[in-house]
Amino acid sequence: MTPRRASSFQRWLLAALPFLTLGQAHVNSTPSHLPSCANLKIPTSSGDGFRIISTKIAEVYNYTSVAGFDFCNISVTLTHPGANDVVYTELWLPLTKQKWNGRFVATGGGGLVAGFEYSLPPFVQQGYASAYTDAGVTLNNTIDPSTGAWAITSPGHLNHALIENFAYRSIHDMTVLSKAAIRAFYGCAPVYSYYSGCSTGGRMGYFAAQHYPNDFDGILANSPAINTPQVSPADFWPSVVMANTVAPPQCIFDTYLEAITAFCDGVDGVVDGLVSEPALCHFNTSNLVGQTVNCSSPATQILITAQHAEVIAKTLQGATSTTGEFLWYGLAPGAPFTGLANTVYTNGSVVPVPFSAAQNWIAYFVDQNPNADTATLTFDGFDTAFSRSVELFTGVLGTDNPNLTAYKHKGGKLLTFHGLADPLITHWGTTRYHERLQHSMGGAAAVNEFYRLFLAPGVGHCGGGTGPNPADAWGALTNWVEHGIVPETLFANTTTVTRDLCPYPAKLQYNGKGYVNRASSFTCVPSDGSGY
Ligand SMILES: *[C@@H]1O[C@H](CO)[C@@H](O)[C@H](O)[C@H]1NC(C)=O
Ligand SMILES: *[C@@H]1O[C@H](CO)[C@@H](O)[C@H](O)[C@H]1NC(C)=O
Ligand SMILES: *[C@@H]1O[C@H](CO)[C@@H](O)[C@H](O)[C@H]1NC(C)=O
Ligand SMILES: *[C@@H]1O[C@H](CO)[C@@H](O)[C@H](O)[C@H]1NC(C)=O
Ligand SMILES: *[C@@H]1O[C@H](CO)[C@@H](O)[C@H](O)[C@H]1NC(C)=O
Ligand SMILES: *[C@@H]1O[C@H](CO)[C@@H](O)[C@H](O)[C@H]1NC(C)=O
Ligand SMILES: *[C@@H]1O[C@H](CO)[C@@H](O)[C@H](O)[C@H]1NC(C)=O
Ligand SMILES: *[C@@H]1O[C@H](CO)[C@@H](O)[C@H](O)[C@H]1NC(C)=O
């Protein structure tokens, strides 16, 4: 029974979430015809490093968010002695052994959130046991964790315990707990254990590969926020640039995106509407200065100025220090500006709309002040904030240890796709990590034996965008783990375009004659990765 397309389903769920009413469940606590989950005792050991505060178990029937299915809903709150934390973990187990496919999937979070209940249904519906955790960052369900308010105990004081939970501890604890519950319920350990996550969830997957090599046999970790200490402040850079120069209306960004995409499209040798080698494309933003743009908000014609061009240039260039030194990568040419350089026309003026996770990072993790005035951050202030972020959080949240030897040796597989048009987390942090691994682990071929990175032209953050999206990254990972089928390429599509994406650092090369929308017109050729 090969599980199919869970990752695209997850993406669909994410996209559709605001419009969906999640499944309704019928809860019945005393069934006679099924093995009792209600009385399940989860054995834990003092060596686990946590103590269970309470456990709640209920059988759920015909849960219909995806298709009607039954499961045992196990929720556990636990604490780490001395940490004063309350960590919530929820595990769903298919109700019968026949319905269980013998596998476990741990799921991760996004932004400043550690995990989501809505990650579970697509897996459990297919027979997986699956879990998520809040890592304690909802403060026992009293705050919206995406605010980042959990990062401090009081102004000026970081909540180190919760930062550790969020960084790595809670995914591991959840896995230990879930495996114990699975053994207690089904009478055997999972045959395969997996991890699935994107963005912050992607980072959590990399952390597991680096530090808990025995937790998972396969890890799907897309658009990963490795280098969070750099990425988080760098994601605030365009807002700082605009606050200190000018905030262009969206129509200016749209005009630039179109011009940049057209200019960069053919750089890889084929005009196919996709920017496939962003690193080779250098668009001079001055070229559009003097052009008039018809805007809708405000509804008027606007002349592109040198200042507008400078905002775009700095957004593409990425964060720099006040003396012009590289701090972190900017947006890839061809990626939408709406994520990090969003603006809105309101009350007669155009104002920046910062990426909320980045703004919350600056306020709570860096300034450690709920009243931080992030909107008035100067270039000097940004410089200081960036250094502080790197200094305070690289140890705990850096997630870029270039040594996956233990994971490789135990036979683990790591699969990642990262969109080349990711508007929130640039793919350059991921390729940099891959390069460092190549250095420390014996070259690209040695790394590709167990870790494959697929860069996807035109694809956004965790999917979406205009480019062909990986259709079944989950299937590719599980086939690799369970059947040794090496993902030589990763199939990706839109309704009209297909591509067989190449494992980094190989790149797609057009055969010079085929239909450009078709995958078969391209082959993967060796490269040094410099085009990406
Ligand atoms: C499951 O729920 C759906 C939708 O509420 C309903 O149509 C269906 O009859 C239910 N199936 C069972 C077996 O209860
Ligand atoms: C699982 O149990 C928890 C704790 O009782 C509850 O909050 C949650 O809504 C339940 N989930 C489902 C799908 O029933
Ligand atoms: C967490 O919140 C619940 C519900 O409000 C409460 O009953 C429980 O005592 C709290 N747990 C801790 C450890 O504070
Ligand atoms: C970009 O174009 C401007 C105006 O044509 C020119 O002055 C400048 O030198 C160009 N910059 C680069 C890096 O080529
Ligand atoms: C902008 O609007 C003007 C006046 O309505 C029109 O003449 C012009 O063609 C428009 N330009 C573009 C690029 O749509
Ligand atoms: C717009 O102006 C009104 C009145 O001065 C003010 O109350 C409101 O907060 C402003 N809106 C924004 C988004 O700044
Ligand atoms: C890499 O990790 C392995 C296994 O954990 C360890 O034995 C080895 O010393 C590490 N290599 C380096 C260079 O740190
Ligand atoms: C992509 O291909 C898969 C597998 O062939 C198919 O199920 C899916 O519908 C396709 N997606 C799109 C957007 O056409």
XYZ file of C-alpha atoms and ligand atoms in Angstrom:
644
model
C 0.000 0.000 0.000
C 1.921 2.972 -1.246
C 0.805 6.254 0.257
C 0.235 8.858 -2.401
C 0.375 12.577 -2.669
C 0.175 13.513 0.968
C 2.391 16.515 0.506
C 0.317 18.020 -2.252
C -2.732 17.303 -0.192
C -1.150 19.159 2.695
C -0.440 22.071 0.435
C -3.989 22.002 -0.745
C -5.170 21.949 2.826
C -2.964 24.886 3.717
C -4.232 26.851 0.762
C -7.844 25.915 1.330
C -7.765 26.247 5.088
C -9.392 29.644 5.409
C -12.305 28.391 3.297
C -12.797 25.017 4.874
C -14.713 23.924 7.851
C -12.485 21.225 9.222
C -13.942 17.817 9.679
C -16.733 17.127 12.013
C -16.192 14.225 14.285
C -18.451 11.907 16.143
C -16.884 11.039 19.459
C -17.854 7.912 21.305
C -15.921 6.874 24.346
C -17.275 3.354 24.972
C -17.302 1.167 21.874
C -17.484 -2.546 22.518
C -16.510 -3.887 19.109
C -13.069 -2.245 18.794
C -9.893 -2.598 20.812
C -10.108 -0.013 23.546
C -7.955 2.998 23.035
C -9.586 4.850 25.915
C -7.675 2.903 28.544
C -4.331 3.089 26.809
C -1.371 3.671 29.104
C 1.653 5.233 27.485
C 4.808 3.906 29.103
C 7.435 6.602 29.577
C 10.810 6.473 31.219
C 12.560 8.907 33.502
C 15.356 9.043 30.930
C 12.989 10.751 28.471
C 13.605 14.112 30.131
C 9.923 15.003 30.423
C 7.038 14.236 32.736
C 3.454 13.684 31.604
C 0.991 16.042 33.296
C -2.197 14.651 31.821
C -3.491 12.382 29.070
C -6.847 12.541 27.312
C -7.945 9.793 24.970
C -11.066 9.516 22.837
C -12.156 7.384 19.921
C -13.242 9.469 16.963
C -15.482 7.986 14.266
C -16.074 9.027 10.685
C -13.908 12.133 10.838
C -14.714 13.736 7.533
C -12.177 16.473 6.793
C -10.678 14.355 4.018
C -12.829 11.240 3.898
C -14.584 9.497 6.741
C -12.116 7.626 8.916
C -11.824 6.479 12.521
C -8.979 7.071 14.910
C -7.870 7.126 18.485
C -7.205 10.729 19.502
C -4.500 10.799 22.149
C -3.594 14.140 23.630
C -0.869 14.516 26.163
C 0.402 17.495 28.091
C 3.892 17.206 29.459
C 6.519 19.329 31.101
C 10.289 19.378 31.364
C 11.404 19.426 34.993
C 12.575 22.914 35.888
C 11.381 24.458 32.632
C 7.934 25.526 33.804
C 6.500 24.634 30.385
C 3.238 22.959 29.353
C 3.678 21.115 26.083
C 0.678 19.811 24.169
C 1.053 16.835 21.845
C -1.684 15.172 19.841
C -1.350 11.741 18.241
C -3.907 10.104 15.992
C -3.852 6.328 15.633
C -6.000 4.474 13.088
C -8.481 2.584 15.250
C -7.714 -0.923 14.095
C -4.513 -2.683 13.290
C -5.917 -3.567 9.873
C -6.407 0.124 9.072
C -2.924 1.064 10.285
C -0.313 0.973 7.521
C 2.462 0.263 10.036
C 3.999 3.702 9.709
C 4.359 6.837 11.808
C 4.660 10.441 10.571
C 5.708 13.294 12.823
C 4.645 16.702 11.491
C 6.178 20.125 12.003
C 5.195 23.763 12.158
C 5.396 27.017 10.225
C 6.470 30.556 11.087
C 6.615 30.842 14.868
C 4.118 27.990 15.313
C 5.378 24.506 16.192
C 2.646 22.349 14.664
C -0.898 22.128 13.348
C -3.732 19.677 13.905
C -4.690 20.053 10.243
C -1.442 18.347 9.200
C -2.747 15.008 10.494
C -5.916 14.095 8.525
C -4.265 13.579 5.107
C -1.872 11.075 6.682
C -4.258 9.301 9.051
C -6.822 8.913 6.288
C -4.169 6.903 4.426
C -3.489 4.676 7.409
C -0.567 6.434 9.050
C -0.267 7.149 12.743
C 0.549 10.847 12.905
C 1.273 13.517 15.481
C 1.870 17.218 15.996
C 2.938 19.248 19.010
C 2.570 22.858 20.102
C 6.033 22.692 21.745
C 4.541 24.675 24.610
C 4.507 27.883 22.596
C 0.739 28.364 22.855
C 1.326 28.852 26.619
C -1.232 26.152 27.386
C -3.518 27.400 24.649
C -3.718 30.967 25.914
C -1.964 32.823 23.061
C -1.689 32.768 19.291
C 1.871 31.422 18.940
C 2.425 33.116 15.565
C 2.779 36.407 17.475
C 6.070 35.183 18.943
C 4.931 36.491 22.340
C 6.038 33.177 23.851
C 9.697 33.950 23.232
C 9.970 36.093 26.379
C 8.938 35.508 29.979
C 8.942 39.275 30.590
C 10.458 42.210 28.692
C 14.177 41.634 28.304
C 14.035 37.982 29.341
C 13.995 35.169 26.818
C 12.019 32.029 27.522
C 14.929 29.693 26.892
C 12.927 26.554 27.648
C 10.327 27.308 24.987
C 12.987 28.315 22.471
C 14.662 24.946 23.026
C 11.328 23.177 22.647
C 10.640 25.045 19.416
C 14.132 24.485 18.082
C 14.322 20.733 18.543
C 13.211 19.253 21.837
C 9.480 18.931 21.253
C 9.620 17.140 17.893
C 11.940 14.613 19.500
C 9.782 14.212 22.630
C 6.697 13.817 20.471
C 8.451 11.083 18.519
C 9.538 9.212 21.637
C 6.033 9.484 23.061
C 4.311 8.502 19.811
C 6.492 5.446 19.303
C 5.741 4.338 22.879
C 1.992 4.841 22.372
C 2.107 2.952 19.058
C 3.848 0.010 20.699
C 1.328 0.017 23.542
C -1.683 0.245 21.219
C -0.772 -2.042 18.317
C 1.673 -4.264 20.156
C 4.575 -3.427 17.826
C 6.787 -0.545 16.817
C 6.199 1.311 13.552
C 7.913 -0.402 10.620
C 8.877 3.007 9.232
C 8.976 6.388 10.909
C 8.816 9.598 8.915
C 8.873 13.317 9.348
C 7.028 15.836 7.196
C 7.320 19.594 7.382
C 7.875 22.785 5.450
C 9.391 26.180 6.270
C 9.843 26.167 10.067
C 8.673 22.569 9.772
C 11.422 22.042 7.191
C 13.973 23.384 9.621
C 12.701 20.994 12.277
C 13.251 18.113 9.845
C 16.848 19.180 9.254
C 17.377 19.442 12.979
C 16.197 15.867 13.418
C 18.553 14.645 10.667
C 21.443 16.498 12.300
C 20.837 15.683 15.944
C 18.374 12.808 16.298
C 19.454 10.511 13.470
C 17.543 7.555 14.908
C 14.155 9.218 15.100
C 13.214 8.910 11.420
C 13.876 6.659 8.417
C 12.728 9.342 6.013
C 12.422 13.102 6.280
C 10.536 15.352 3.886
C 11.639 18.876 4.737
C 10.693 21.493 2.156
C 11.573 25.201 1.856
C 13.430 24.799 5.147
C 14.086 27.744 7.437
C 17.618 26.624 8.211
C 19.600 29.666 9.303
C 16.547 31.106 11.036
C 18.820 33.483 13.028
C 19.820 35.107 9.711
C 16.667 34.523 7.659
C 14.260 36.020 10.204
C 15.853 39.473 10.423
C 16.779 39.365 6.717
C 13.095 38.877 5.939
C 12.522 42.242 7.614
C 15.149 43.993 5.487
C 12.819 45.179 2.684
C 10.555 46.803 5.297
C 13.534 48.635 6.778
C 14.651 49.766 3.333
C 11.193 51.135 2.570
C 10.743 52.784 5.964
C 14.016 54.642 5.415
C 13.531 55.542 1.748
C 10.177 55.139 0.029
C 7.401 52.536 -0.044
C 6.470 51.895 -3.690
C 2.862 50.932 -4.439
C 2.259 47.325 -5.479
C 1.891 48.246 -9.146
C 5.574 49.227 -9.215
C 6.585 45.862 -7.782
C 4.301 44.101 -10.266
C 5.921 45.955 -13.145
C 9.376 44.984 -11.905
C 8.418 41.352 -11.386
C 7.171 41.122 -14.941
C 10.259 42.839 -16.377
C 12.664 40.764 -14.280
C 10.951 37.497 -15.186
C 11.043 38.367 -18.893
C 14.694 39.413 -18.669
C 15.825 36.362 -16.683
C 13.714 33.687 -18.357
C 16.058 32.937 -21.255
C 19.287 33.049 -19.275
C 19.238 29.227 -18.994
C 18.995 28.892 -22.765
C 15.250 28.464 -23.121
C 12.328 30.867 -23.022
C 9.697 28.921 -21.105
C 8.229 31.498 -18.737
C 10.400 30.184 -15.896
C 13.483 31.652 -14.252
C 15.566 28.505 -13.854
C 19.016 29.970 -13.211
C 18.374 32.978 -10.998
C 22.008 33.334 -9.941
C 23.032 34.064 -13.534
C 20.546 36.885 -13.977
C 21.487 40.445 -13.153
C 18.675 42.824 -13.894
C 19.598 46.488 -13.694
C 16.711 48.019 -11.786
C 17.642 51.482 -13.106
C 16.381 50.400 -16.499
C 12.753 51.070 -15.615
C 13.320 54.516 -14.115
C 11.216 57.083 -15.948
C 8.596 54.562 -17.054
C 4.955 55.331 -16.215
C 2.812 52.666 -14.609
C -0.989 52.556 -14.540
C -1.852 51.756 -10.957
C -5.113 50.800 -9.319
C -4.219 51.477 -5.702
C -3.854 54.433 -5.784
C -5.781 54.714 -9.060
C -3.382 56.913 -10.934
C -0.342 56.845 -13.184
C 2.937 56.661 -11.324
C 6.398 57.416 -12.608
C 9.088 54.933 -11.580
C 11.777 56.849 -9.706
C 15.393 56.125 -8.880
C 14.282 55.591 -5.294
C 11.815 52.922 -6.377
C 14.598 51.247 -8.342
C 16.815 51.363 -5.272
C 14.181 49.638 -3.106
C 13.886 46.829 -5.653
C 17.667 46.582 -5.984
C 18.169 46.338 -2.221
C 15.407 43.751 -1.897
C 17.099 41.591 -4.524
C 20.556 42.197 -3.156
C 19.563 41.214 0.374
C 20.461 42.485 3.796
C 23.763 44.312 4.141
C 25.474 46.014 7.035
C 25.731 49.804 7.148
C 29.191 49.418 5.629
C 27.809 47.377 2.756
C 28.905 43.894 3.808
C 26.771 40.868 2.966
C 24.519 39.793 5.802
C 22.055 37.487 4.060
C 20.610 36.644 0.654
C 17.875 38.691 -0.948
C 14.883 37.644 -2.964
C 15.664 35.566 -6.053
C 14.907 37.364 -9.325
C 11.499 36.145 -10.436
C 10.154 35.649 -6.910
C 7.097 37.760 -6.036
C 7.694 40.828 -3.870
C 4.389 40.467 -2.041
C 5.802 38.352 0.791
C 8.635 40.523 2.106
C 8.152 43.841 0.318
C 4.406 44.118 0.516
C 2.848 47.573 0.736
C -0.653 48.915 1.038
C -2.189 52.220 -0.028
C -4.120 53.578 2.899
C -5.241 57.017 4.084
C -3.589 58.630 1.095
C -0.158 57.100 1.454
C 1.674 53.879 0.651
C 3.026 52.061 3.704
C 5.094 48.878 4.052
C 3.332 45.733 5.264
C 6.086 43.692 6.903
C 6.150 39.914 6.844
C 4.560 39.309 10.238
C 6.859 36.448 11.313
C 9.905 38.653 10.660
C 8.399 41.630 12.452
C 7.465 39.455 15.432
C 10.975 38.018 15.442
C 12.495 41.497 15.711
C 10.087 42.497 18.489
C 10.149 39.406 20.678
C 13.371 37.529 19.917
C 15.697 40.450 19.262
C 14.262 43.480 21.105
C 12.475 41.242 23.627
C 9.920 43.972 23.966
C 6.203 43.664 23.145
C 6.077 47.410 22.461
C 9.069 47.488 20.139
C 8.591 50.112 17.436
C 9.768 48.004 14.512
C 8.367 50.432 11.936
C 11.007 53.047 12.746
C 14.041 50.752 12.657
C 16.973 52.574 11.038
C 19.735 50.921 8.966
C 21.963 51.211 12.023
C 19.311 49.632 14.183
C 18.839 46.855 11.657
C 22.549 46.162 11.597
C 22.544 45.760 15.373
C 19.372 43.647 15.326
C 20.842 41.302 12.728
C 24.054 40.744 14.708
C 22.109 40.230 17.889
C 19.852 37.665 16.225
C 22.819 35.695 14.923
C 24.637 35.930 18.235
C 21.688 34.912 20.422
C 20.142 32.156 18.324
C 22.716 30.452 16.133
C 23.541 27.927 18.819
C 19.979 26.840 19.426
C 18.215 27.516 16.099
C 20.946 27.585 13.458
C 20.199 24.064 12.194
C 23.109 24.098 9.790
C 25.470 21.482 11.193
C 27.064 20.121 8.005
C 27.505 16.621 9.357
C 24.793 14.098 8.545
C 27.132 11.117 8.847
C 25.102 9.415 11.541
C 21.858 9.822 9.596
C 23.469 8.522 6.430
C 24.994 5.538 8.216
C 21.752 4.451 9.719
C 20.207 4.485 6.211
C 18.069 7.591 6.647
C 16.858 9.536 3.603
C 16.295 13.276 3.404
C 14.322 14.837 0.576
C 13.729 18.541 0.043
C 12.217 20.702 -2.613
C 12.720 24.426 -2.542
C 10.993 26.815 -4.951
C 13.254 29.127 -6.940
C 10.514 31.764 -6.670
C 10.086 31.413 -2.909
C 8.868 34.811 -1.669
C 9.703 34.166 2.007
C 12.778 31.952 2.363
C 15.379 32.214 -0.312
C 16.675 28.876 -1.685
C 20.251 30.126 -1.305
C 20.387 29.124 2.359
C 19.489 25.581 1.340
C 22.019 25.330 -1.489
C 24.657 26.797 0.801
C 23.983 24.037 3.313
C 24.146 21.406 0.566
C 27.502 22.830 -0.573
C 28.857 22.706 2.968
C 27.718 19.100 3.282
C 29.438 18.242 0.003
C 32.609 19.694 1.471
C 32.432 17.777 4.701
C 30.994 14.509 3.399
C 32.939 13.722 0.248
C 31.262 15.549 -2.616
C 27.916 15.815 -4.365
C 27.605 12.127 -5.271
C 28.184 11.047 -1.678
C 25.582 13.494 -0.413
C 23.079 12.488 -3.085
C 23.211 8.901 -1.844
C 20.949 9.871 1.029
C 19.957 13.529 0.668
C 18.376 15.020 -2.433
C 17.513 18.645 -2.955
C 15.239 19.552 -5.875
C 15.061 23.201 -6.863
C 11.767 24.020 -8.544
C 11.628 26.935 -11.034
C 8.681 29.269 -10.532
C 7.550 27.519 -7.361
C 6.656 29.528 -4.257
C 6.999 28.918 -0.537
C 6.135 25.264 0.214
C 4.466 25.075 -3.193
C 2.249 27.296 -5.275
C 3.650 29.949 -7.571
C 3.455 29.802 -11.352
C 5.921 26.967 -11.927
C 5.366 23.224 -11.998
C 4.899 21.929 -8.451
C 6.287 18.602 -7.280
C 3.342 16.256 -7.693
C 4.338 13.565 -5.228
C 7.427 14.330 -3.165
C 6.011 12.146 -0.408
C 5.759 9.139 -2.713
C 9.319 9.781 -3.908
C 10.602 9.749 -0.319
C 8.698 6.649 0.812
C 9.675 4.691 -2.309
C 13.285 5.595 -1.658
C 13.119 4.546 1.990
C 11.039 1.412 1.566
C 11.981 0.125 -1.879
C 15.359 1.688 -2.501
C 13.961 3.492 -5.552
C 16.332 6.431 -5.861
C 14.553 9.640 -6.907
C 16.739 10.351 -9.950
C 14.328 13.187 -10.759
C 11.234 14.624 -9.123
C 8.160 15.006 -11.315
C 6.531 18.438 -11.179
C 3.608 19.914 -13.069
C 1.033 22.613 -13.580
C -2.010 21.882 -15.705
C 0.046 22.749 -18.815
C 3.735 22.389 -17.947
C 5.719 19.361 -16.771
C 9.305 19.051 -15.568
C 11.434 16.282 -14.128
C 13.361 18.291 -11.561
C 17.028 17.461 -11.050
C 18.805 16.639 -7.807
C 21.091 19.534 -6.893
C 23.642 20.456 -8.180
C 22.536 18.933 -11.523
C 20.460 21.263 -13.676
C 17.795 21.048 -16.343
C 19.043 21.478 -19.895
C 16.788 22.024 -22.888
C 17.389 19.670 -25.806
C 17.008 22.579 -28.235
C 14.052 21.265 -30.190
C 11.225 19.813 -28.072
C 8.057 21.494 -26.858
C 9.231 23.718 -23.982
C 6.309 22.876 -21.741
C 7.158 19.196 -21.711
C 9.490 17.472 -19.272
C 10.878 15.170 -22.008
C 12.417 18.172 -23.796
C 14.866 18.538 -20.900
C 17.542 16.392 -19.313
C 19.494 16.707 -16.108
C 23.125 17.587 -16.738
C 25.969 17.857 -14.252
C 26.646 21.364 -13.008
C 28.501 23.058 -10.211
C 25.238 24.564 -9.010
C 26.397 28.099 -9.723
C 23.387 28.867 -11.957
C 21.011 28.414 -9.081
C -19.844 9.725 7.698
O -20.129 11.121 7.603
C -20.688 11.484 6.370
C -20.755 13.003 6.321
O -21.222 13.503 7.539
C -22.024 10.813 6.194
O -22.564 11.145 4.952
C -21.823 9.294 6.276
O -23.084 8.656 6.223
C -21.113 8.908 7.557
N -20.762 7.497 7.495
C -20.959 6.665 8.519
C -20.550 5.267 8.297
O -21.432 7.040 9.563
C -8.517 15.459 20.090
O -8.540 15.657 21.477
C -8.236 16.973 21.901
C -8.187 16.977 23.414
O -9.361 16.554 23.951
C -9.259 17.936 21.342
O -8.930 19.232 21.714
C -9.264 17.806 19.834
O -10.262 18.644 19.282
C -9.537 16.374 19.441
N -9.451 16.272 17.993
C -10.417 15.694 17.279
C -10.272 15.752 15.815
O -11.359 15.157 17.793
C -3.749 24.272 31.134
O -5.033 24.799 30.849
C -6.085 23.951 31.252
C -7.379 24.508 30.687
O -7.496 25.855 30.983
C -6.094 23.849 32.764
O -7.127 23.028 33.193
C -4.751 23.260 33.189
O -4.668 23.253 34.596
C -3.597 24.050 32.634
N -2.397 23.290 32.881
C -1.343 23.807 33.489
C -0.224 22.874 33.766
O -1.266 24.965 33.763
C 22.485 50.327 -14.472
O 21.985 51.252 -15.363
C 22.350 52.603 -15.053
C 21.588 53.554 -15.938
O 21.590 53.110 -17.255
C 23.861 52.729 -15.169
O 24.260 54.033 -14.825
C 24.517 51.744 -14.214
O 25.894 51.748 -14.372
C 23.989 50.350 -14.443
N 24.474 49.511 -13.367
C 25.121 48.384 -13.606
C 25.527 47.612 -12.399
O 25.350 47.979 -14.719
C -2.269 53.406 -19.148
O -3.415 54.204 -19.219
C -3.377 55.120 -20.314
C -4.547 56.093 -20.179
O -5.718 55.407 -19.812
C -3.387 54.335 -21.609
O -3.316 55.202 -22.696
C -2.161 53.422 -21.626
O -2.180 52.599 -22.753
C -2.113 52.567 -20.395
N -0.820 51.866 -20.341
C -0.703 50.592 -20.086
C 0.687 50.047 -20.056
O -1.653 49.858 -19.853
C -6.299 56.017 8.688
O -6.669 57.240 9.283
C -7.620 57.106 10.338
C -8.038 58.485 10.780
O -6.926 59.307 10.963
C -6.973 56.285 11.446
O -7.911 56.097 12.492
C -6.564 54.929 10.895
O -5.887 54.185 11.897
C -5.652 55.090 9.711
N -5.416 53.799 9.121
C -4.208 53.290 8.946
C -4.137 51.936 8.365
O -3.216 53.914 9.212
C 30.317 13.674 12.208
O 29.408 12.891 12.928
C 29.908 11.596 13.198
C 28.771 10.767 13.752
O 28.058 11.456 14.725
C 31.097 11.715 14.134
O 31.605 10.437 14.440
C 32.164 12.534 13.432
O 33.224 12.762 14.310
C 31.603 13.865 12.971
N 32.584 14.513 12.103
C 33.036 15.703 12.340
C 34.007 16.257 11.346
O 32.680 16.362 13.290
C 0.183 16.523 -11.901
O 0.383 15.159 -12.155
C -0.262 14.313 -11.245
C 0.217 12.907 -11.475
O 0.160 12.594 -12.818
C -1.756 14.487 -11.406
O -2.442 13.637 -10.522
C -2.104 15.929 -11.095
O -3.479 16.157 -11.308
C -1.294 16.876 -11.947
N -1.444 18.219 -11.452
C -1.856 19.201 -12.214
C -1.932 20.550 -11.598
O -2.180 19.042 -13.374
